[in-house]
Amino acid sequence: MEMFFTNLLEFFYILIGLQFAFTGYKVLRSDQDKRIGTALFWFDLAILFALGKWLPAIISGILVLLLAIITLVKHFVTGNFEQDETRAEVNADRFGNLVFVPVIVMAVTALVLAQFVPASGAGAIGIGAIVALVLAMAIFRAPFQQVLHESNRNVQQVGSTAILPQLLAALGVIFVNAGVGEIVTSIFGNLVPEGNQFLGATMYVIAMVVFTMIMGNAFAAFTVITAGIGIPFVIMQGANPAIAGALAMTAGYCGTLLTPMAGNFNALPVALLEMKSEYGVIKRQAPIAIALIVVHIVLMYTWAF
């Protein structure tokens, strides 16, 4: 069963790669500015997703560096699509709350599979997405050509920020292998008295928030902070690792709500919604994030121990 879902996950990676390749093709055929560099970016990403399992590590590394170079020299641009306001209003009146059905079905499908088939892992999300897509096509009577068009539009509008989670998660692993976790342990070892569970839980939560704000991604922060603080000052003091780890990850998301480094969460919506304030999204989220930080500290101390 585990082998089946591993292969299924690889199928989803290939599917994502094909979508990126289609986007690259559409960009190359368009007349938009810097289309060569942008198309090369999407084709590069398509190769990494579709063929990454079989590529030598050195080749994958070169392709990742190429992505960075294209972005660095500003030869990549996000797509600009005009919204048909009249059509959008007509569809909104016609379908109403039905637009939420595919999203809910995707989440429920993934959750059920993950609960009853533990080996499904990330593959459950892919299955949920496919089920939701088929359901959306049925509800909205959308032809496959429209699915391709909308997928291409979304990919282009999100742009290079779409790959930030993967890159930052990899950065977290690099930090751990570079010994950053040990440095963090030595710093906080002087601040947290040995055996003090409450301070350990507090520092674990706050460190996850702060490090996530710095790196822009909770996945990258999790590996470093768990190795440096979570294990020695929380788990080794008797905390349940499953509960402590889960709460640490969601505590990191509180940091995501507070930082412009989380471009796909806080910077992209500002551009898409044409907001006047560059930090408008963060300002609205800050009170909730701060309240949740306190809640996480309490839950970490009462649930994990």
C-alpha positions as CSV (number, residue, x, y, z in Angstrom):
1,M,0.0,0.0,0.0
2,E,2.8,2.4,0.9
3,M,4.5,1.7,-2.4
4,F,1.3,2.4,-4.3
5,F,0.9,5.9,-2.7
6,T,4.6,6.6,-3.2
7,N,4.1,6.0,-7.0
8,L,0.9,7.9,-6.9
9,L,2.6,10.9,-5.4
10,E,5.2,10.7,-8.2
11,F,2.3,10.7,-10.7
12,F,1.1,14.0,-9.2
13,Y,4.5,15.5,-9.4
14,I,4.6,14.6,-13.1
15,L,1.1,16.1,-13.5
16,I,2.3,19.3,-11.9
17,G,5.3,19.3,-14.2
18,L,3.0,19.0,-17.2
19,Q,1.0,22.0,-16.0
20,F,4.2,24.0,-15.7
21,A,5.3,22.9,-19.2
22,F,1.9,24.0,-20.6
23,T,2.3,27.4,-18.9
24,G,5.8,27.7,-20.4
25,Y,4.4,26.9,-23.8
26,K,1.6,29.5,-23.5
27,V,4.1,32.2,-22.3
28,L,6.4,31.4,-25.2
29,R,3.5,31.8,-27.7
30,S,2.4,35.1,-26.1
31,D,3.7,38.6,-26.8
32,Q,4.3,39.5,-23.2
33,D,7.4,41.3,-21.9
34,K,10.4,39.0,-21.2
35,R,8.6,36.0,-22.4
36,I,11.8,34.0,-23.2
37,G,13.1,34.2,-19.6
38,T,9.7,33.6,-18.1
39,A,9.0,30.6,-20.4
40,L,12.5,29.2,-19.6
41,F,11.6,29.5,-15.8
42,W,8.4,27.4,-16.2
43,F,10.1,24.8,-18.5
44,D,12.9,24.5,-15.9
45,L,10.4,24.0,-13.1
46,A,8.5,21.5,-15.2
47,I,11.6,19.4,-15.6
48,L,12.3,19.5,-11.9
49,F,8.8,18.3,-11.0
50,A,8.3,15.8,-13.7
51,L,11.7,14.2,-13.9
52,G,13.3,15.2,-10.5
53,K,13.2,11.6,-9.3
54,W,15.4,10.4,-12.1
55,L,17.7,13.4,-12.5
56,P,21.2,13.3,-10.9
57,A,21.4,15.6,-7.9
58,I,24.0,17.9,-9.6
59,I,21.6,18.4,-12.5
60,S,18.7,19.2,-10.2
61,G,20.9,21.7,-8.3
62,I,22.0,23.4,-11.5
63,L,18.3,23.7,-12.6
64,V,17.4,25.2,-9.2
65,L,20.2,27.7,-9.5
66,L,19.0,28.6,-13.0
67,L,15.6,29.4,-11.5
68,A,17.3,31.8,-9.1
69,I,19.4,33.4,-11.8
70,I,16.4,34.1,-14.0
71,T,14.6,35.7,-11.2
72,L,17.7,37.6,-10.0
73,V,18.4,39.2,-13.4
74,K,14.6,40.2,-13.6
75,H,13.9,38.1,-16.7
76,F,10.8,36.6,-15.1
77,V,7.5,38.4,-14.9
78,T,4.1,37.3,-13.5
79,G,1.2,37.1,-15.8
80,N,-1.3,39.9,-16.3
81,F,-4.9,38.7,-17.1
82,E,-7.8,41.1,-17.5
83,Q,-10.9,40.0,-15.4
84,D,-14.2,40.0,-17.2
85,E,-16.2,41.7,-14.5
86,T,-19.6,41.2,-16.1
87,R,-19.1,37.5,-16.6
88,A,-17.8,37.2,-13.0
89,E,-20.9,38.9,-11.6
90,V,-23.2,36.7,-13.7
91,N,-21.4,33.5,-12.5
92,A,-21.4,34.7,-8.9
93,D,-25.2,35.2,-9.0
94,R,-25.7,31.9,-10.8
95,F,-23.6,29.6,-8.7
96,G,-23.5,31.4,-5.3
97,N,-22.1,29.3,-2.5
98,L,-21.6,26.3,-4.8
99,V,-18.1,27.6,-5.5
100,F,-17.1,26.4,-2.1
101,V,-18.2,22.8,-2.6
102,P,-15.1,21.6,-4.6
103,V,-12.8,23.2,-2.0
104,I,-14.6,21.5,0.9
105,V,-14.7,18.2,-0.9
106,M,-11.0,18.3,-1.5
107,A,-10.2,19.0,2.1
108,V,-12.6,16.3,3.4
109,T,-11.4,13.7,0.9
110,A,-7.7,14.3,1.9
111,L,-8.6,14.2,5.6
112,V,-10.6,11.0,5.3
113,L,-7.9,9.2,3.3
114,A,-5.1,10.4,5.7
115,Q,-7.1,9.1,8.7
116,F,-8.1,5.7,7.3
117,V,-5.1,5.1,5.0
118,P,-2.1,6.4,7.0
119,A,0.2,5.4,4.1
120,S,-1.5,7.8,1.8
121,G,0.5,10.8,3.1
122,A,0.8,13.7,0.7
123,G,-0.9,11.6,-2.0
124,A,-4.2,12.1,-0.2
125,I,-4.1,15.8,-1.1
126,G,-3.5,15.0,-4.7
127,I,-6.4,12.6,-4.8
128,G,-8.6,15.2,-3.1
129,A,-7.6,17.7,-5.7
130,I,-8.5,15.4,-8.6
131,V,-11.9,14.6,-7.0
132,A,-12.5,18.3,-6.5
133,L,-11.5,19.1,-10.1
134,V,-13.9,16.6,-11.5
135,L,-16.7,17.8,-9.3
136,A,-16.0,21.5,-10.2
137,M,-16.2,20.6,-13.9
138,A,-19.5,18.9,-13.3
139,I,-21.0,21.7,-11.2
140,F,-19.9,24.6,-13.4
141,R,-20.1,22.6,-16.7
142,A,-16.6,23.7,-17.6
143,P,-14.9,22.1,-20.6
144,F,-11.3,20.7,-20.1
145,Q,-10.0,23.6,-22.2
146,Q,-11.3,26.1,-19.6
147,V,-9.6,24.0,-16.9
148,L,-6.3,24.4,-18.7
149,H,-6.8,28.1,-19.2
150,E,-7.7,28.8,-15.6
151,S,-4.9,26.6,-14.3
152,N,-2.4,28.5,-16.6
153,R,-3.8,31.9,-15.4
154,N,-3.5,30.9,-11.7
155,V,0.1,29.6,-12.2
156,Q,1.2,32.8,-14.0
157,Q,-0.5,35.2,-11.5
158,V,1.1,33.4,-8.5
159,G,4.4,33.4,-10.3
160,S,7.7,32.5,-8.7
161,T,6.4,32.7,-5.1
162,A,4.7,29.4,-5.8
163,I,8.0,27.5,-5.2
164,L,8.9,29.4,-2.0
165,P,7.6,26.6,0.4
166,Q,9.8,24.0,-1.3
167,L,12.9,26.2,-1.4
168,L,12.5,27.3,2.2
169,A,11.9,23.8,3.4
170,A,15.1,22.7,1.7
171,L,16.8,25.7,3.3
172,G,15.7,24.4,6.7
173,V,17.4,21.1,6.1
174,I,20.6,22.9,5.0
175,F,20.5,24.9,8.2
176,V,20.2,21.7,10.3
177,N,23.0,20.0,8.5
178,A,25.2,23.1,8.9
179,G,24.8,22.9,12.7
180,V,22.5,25.9,13.2
181,G,20.3,23.7,15.5
182,E,23.3,23.2,17.9
183,I,24.0,27.0,17.9
184,V,20.3,27.7,18.7
185,T,20.5,25.1,21.5
186,S,23.6,26.7,23.0
187,I,22.0,30.2,22.9
188,F,18.8,29.2,24.5
189,G,20.4,26.8,26.9
190,N,21.5,29.8,29.0
191,L,17.9,31.3,29.0
192,V,15.8,28.2,29.8
193,P,16.4,26.6,33.2
194,E,16.7,22.9,33.0
195,G,13.4,21.1,33.8
196,N,11.2,24.2,33.4
197,Q,8.5,22.9,31.2
198,F,6.5,26.2,30.9
199,L,9.5,28.2,29.8
200,G,10.5,25.5,27.4
201,A,7.1,25.5,25.8
202,T,7.1,29.3,25.7
203,M,10.5,29.5,24.0
204,Y,9.6,26.8,21.5
205,V,6.5,28.7,20.4
206,I,8.1,32.1,20.3
207,A,11.2,30.8,18.5
208,M,9.0,29.2,15.9
209,V,7.1,32.5,15.4
210,V,10.3,34.6,15.2
211,F,12.2,32.2,13.0
212,T,9.2,31.8,10.7
213,M,9.0,35.6,10.4
214,I,12.7,35.7,9.4
215,M,12.6,32.9,6.9
216,G,9.1,33.4,5.7
217,N,8.1,29.8,6.0
218,A,7.2,27.5,8.9
219,F,8.5,24.4,7.2
220,A,12.0,25.9,7.1
221,A,11.8,27.1,10.7
222,F,10.5,23.8,12.0
223,T,13.5,21.7,11.4
224,V,15.9,24.1,12.9
225,I,13.9,25.2,15.9
226,T,12.7,21.6,16.7
227,A,16.3,20.4,16.7
228,G,17.6,23.4,18.7
229,I,14.8,24.0,21.2
230,G,11.9,21.5,20.7
231,I,13.8,18.3,21.4
232,P,16.1,19.4,24.3
233,F,13.8,21.8,26.1
234,V,10.4,20.3,25.4
235,I,10.4,16.7,24.2
236,M,13.3,15.6,26.4
237,Q,11.4,17.1,29.4
238,G,8.5,14.7,28.9
239,A,6.3,16.3,26.3
240,N,4.4,14.3,23.7
241,P,6.4,14.8,20.5
242,A,3.3,14.5,18.2
243,I,1.3,17.1,20.1
244,A,4.3,19.4,20.7
245,G,5.4,19.1,17.0
246,A,1.9,19.8,15.7
247,L,1.5,22.9,17.9
248,A,5.0,24.1,17.0
249,M,4.1,24.0,13.3
250,T,0.9,25.9,13.7
251,A,2.7,28.4,16.0
252,G,5.0,29.0,13.1
253,Y,2.0,29.9,11.0
254,C,1.3,32.7,13.5
255,G,4.7,34.1,12.4
256,T,3.6,33.7,8.7
257,L,0.7,36.1,9.4
258,L,3.2,38.7,10.6
259,T,5.9,38.8,8.0
260,P,6.3,40.3,4.5
261,M,8.8,37.4,3.9
262,A,5.8,35.1,3.4
263,G,5.3,36.5,-0.1
264,N,2.7,34.0,-1.2
265,F,0.5,34.8,1.8
266,N,1.1,38.5,2.5
267,A,2.6,40.2,-0.5
268,L,0.8,38.4,-3.4
269,P,-2.7,39.3,-2.1
270,V,-1.7,42.9,-1.9
271,A,-0.8,42.9,-5.6
272,L,-3.8,40.8,-6.7
273,L,-6.3,42.9,-4.7
274,E,-4.6,46.2,-5.6
275,M,-4.5,47.3,-1.9
276,K,-3.2,50.7,-1.1
277,S,-1.1,49.7,1.9
278,E,1.8,47.4,1.2
279,Y,1.4,45.9,4.7
280,G,-2.4,46.0,4.7
281,V,-2.8,42.2,5.0
282,I,-0.3,41.9,7.8
283,K,-2.0,44.8,9.8
284,R,-5.3,43.0,9.6
285,Q,-3.8,39.7,10.7
286,A,-1.6,40.9,13.5
287,P,-4.2,41.0,16.4
288,I,-5.3,37.4,15.6
289,A,-1.8,36.2,15.3
290,I,-0.7,37.7,18.6
291,A,-3.8,36.2,20.4
292,L,-3.0,32.8,18.8
293,I,0.6,32.9,20.0
294,V,-0.7,33.1,23.6
295,V,-3.1,30.3,22.9
296,H,-0.4,28.1,21.5
297,I,1.8,28.6,24.6
298,V,-1.1,27.6,26.9
299,L,-2.0,24.6,24.7
300,M,1.7,23.5,24.4
301,Y,2.1,23.5,28.2
302,T,-1.3,21.9,29.1
303,W,-1.7,19.4,26.2
304,A,1.9,18.3,25.4
305,F,3.0,17.6,29.0
